[in-house]
């Protein structure tokens, strides 16, 4: 599992946009989010950088990856 700290994620619409971006890279990816903590957890076999790029291209800067 990869955890991304994401700036600007403030509602379920944001979560949906991030989920769609991640699943465009890996349709089988499982995405969960903690909106107040601005954390997104992804279970995926895809490359971490590809996932990060997809989240950022959706308009949500990634502060850190764990």
PDB file of C-alpha atoms in Angstrom:
ATOM      1  CA  UNK A   1       0.000   0.000   0.000  1.00  0.00           C
ATOM      2  CA  UNK A   2       1.195   3.494  -0.866  1.00  0.00           C
ATOM      3  CA  UNK A   3       0.074   6.557   1.089  1.00  0.00           C
ATOM      4  CA  UNK A   4       0.077   9.989  -0.508  1.00  0.00           C
ATOM      5  CA  UNK A   5      -0.301  13.243   1.429  1.00  0.00           C
ATOM      6  CA  UNK A   6      -2.358  15.365  -0.952  1.00  0.00           C
ATOM      7  CA  UNK A   7      -2.890  19.142  -0.799  1.00  0.00           C
ATOM      8  CA  UNK A   8      -6.285  20.608  -1.571  1.00  0.00           C
ATOM      9  CA  UNK A   9      -8.389  17.492  -0.989  1.00  0.00           C
ATOM     10  CA  UNK A  10     -11.377  18.865   0.895  1.00  0.00           C
ATOM     11  CA  UNK A  11     -14.480  16.883  -0.081  1.00  0.00           C
ATOM     12  CA  UNK A  12     -15.858  13.700  -1.618  1.00  0.00           C
ATOM     13  CA  UNK A  13     -15.730  15.292  -5.079  1.00  0.00           C
ATOM     14  CA  UNK A  14     -11.952  15.596  -4.627  1.00  0.00           C
ATOM     15  CA  UNK A  15     -11.748  11.947  -3.566  1.00  0.00           C
ATOM     16  CA  UNK A  16     -13.678  10.942  -6.683  1.00  0.00           C
ATOM     17  CA  UNK A  17     -11.378  12.929  -8.955  1.00  0.00           C
ATOM     18  CA  UNK A  18      -8.295  11.376  -7.361  1.00  0.00           C
ATOM     19  CA  UNK A  19      -9.807   7.890  -7.537  1.00  0.00           C
ATOM     20  CA  UNK A  20     -10.585   8.314 -11.245  1.00  0.00           C
ATOM     21  CA  UNK A  21      -7.048   9.575 -11.898  1.00  0.00           C
ATOM     22  CA  UNK A  22      -5.467   6.618 -10.091  1.00  0.00           C
ATOM     23  CA  UNK A  23      -7.766   4.098 -11.781  1.00  0.00           C
ATOM     24  CA  UNK A  24      -6.902   5.563 -15.181  1.00  0.00           C
ATOM     25  CA  UNK A  25      -3.363   4.313 -14.488  1.00  0.00           C
ATOM     26  CA  UNK A  26      -4.474   1.025 -12.869  1.00  0.00           C
ATOM     27  CA  UNK A  27      -8.156   0.115 -13.244  1.00  0.00           C
ATOM     28  CA  UNK A  28      -7.778  -2.532 -10.511  1.00  0.00           C
ATOM     29  CA  UNK A  29      -6.340  -0.077  -7.957  1.00  0.00           C
ATOM     30  CA  UNK A  30      -8.083   0.188  -4.601  1.00  0.00           C
ATOM     31  CA  UNK A  31      -8.234   3.749  -3.285  1.00  0.00           C
ATOM     32  CA  UNK A  32      -9.229   4.962   0.173  1.00  0.00           C
ATOM     33  CA  UNK A  33      -9.036   8.485   1.506  1.00  0.00           C
ATOM     34  CA  UNK A  34      -9.030  10.371   4.793  1.00  0.00           C
ATOM     35  CA  UNK A  35     -10.225  13.837   3.783  1.00  0.00           C
ATOM     36  CA  UNK A  36      -9.457  15.675   7.079  1.00  0.00           C
ATOM     37  CA  UNK A  37      -5.904  14.269   7.064  1.00  0.00           C
ATOM     38  CA  UNK A  38      -5.564  14.836   3.293  1.00  0.00           C
ATOM     39  CA  UNK A  39      -4.276  11.261   2.972  1.00  0.00           C
ATOM     40  CA  UNK A  40      -4.907   8.883   0.085  1.00  0.00           C
ATOM     41  CA  UNK A  41      -4.021   5.201   0.350  1.00  0.00           C
ATOM     42  CA  UNK A  42      -3.630   3.185  -2.834  1.00  0.00           C
ATOM     43  CA  UNK A  43      -3.270  -0.559  -3.281  1.00  0.00           C
ATOM     44  CA  UNK A  44      -1.861  -1.031  -6.764  1.00  0.00           C
ATOM     45  CA  UNK A  45       0.824  -2.799  -8.706  1.00  0.00           C
ATOM     46  CA  UNK A  46       1.434   0.355 -10.736  1.00  0.00           C
ATOM     47  CA  UNK A  47       4.577   2.443 -10.449  1.00  0.00           C
ATOM     48  CA  UNK A  48       4.460   4.929  -7.558  1.00  0.00           C
ATOM     49  CA  UNK A  49       5.658   7.793  -9.769  1.00  0.00           C
ATOM     50  CA  UNK A  50       2.927   7.090 -12.336  1.00  0.00           C
ATOM     51  CA  UNK A  51       0.307   7.224  -9.583  1.00  0.00           C
ATOM     52  CA  UNK A  52       1.802  10.418  -8.149  1.00  0.00           C
ATOM     53  CA  UNK A  53       1.837  12.031 -11.591  1.00  0.00           C
ATOM     54  CA  UNK A  54      -1.810  11.080 -12.158  1.00  0.00           C
ATOM     55  CA  UNK A  55      -2.877  12.624  -8.837  1.00  0.00           C
ATOM     56  CA  UNK A  56      -0.942  15.803  -9.571  1.00  0.00           C
ATOM     57  CA  UNK A  57      -2.304  16.029 -13.133  1.00  0.00           C
ATOM     58  CA  UNK A  58      -5.804  15.857 -11.605  1.00  0.00           C
ATOM     59  CA  UNK A  59      -4.919  19.082  -9.785  1.00  0.00           C
ATOM     60  CA  UNK A  60      -3.885  17.802  -6.355  1.00  0.00           C
ATOM     61  CA  UNK A  61      -0.239  18.422  -5.394  1.00  0.00           C
ATOM     62  CA  UNK A  62       1.366  15.497  -3.565  1.00  0.00           C
ATOM     63  CA  UNK A  63       3.297  16.641  -0.473  1.00  0.00           C
ATOM     64  CA  UNK A  64       4.785  13.268   0.432  1.00  0.00           C
ATOM     65  CA  UNK A  65       4.695   9.557  -0.324  1.00  0.00           C
ATOM     66  CA  UNK A  66       5.051   6.766   2.227  1.00  0.00           C
TER      67      UNK A  66
END
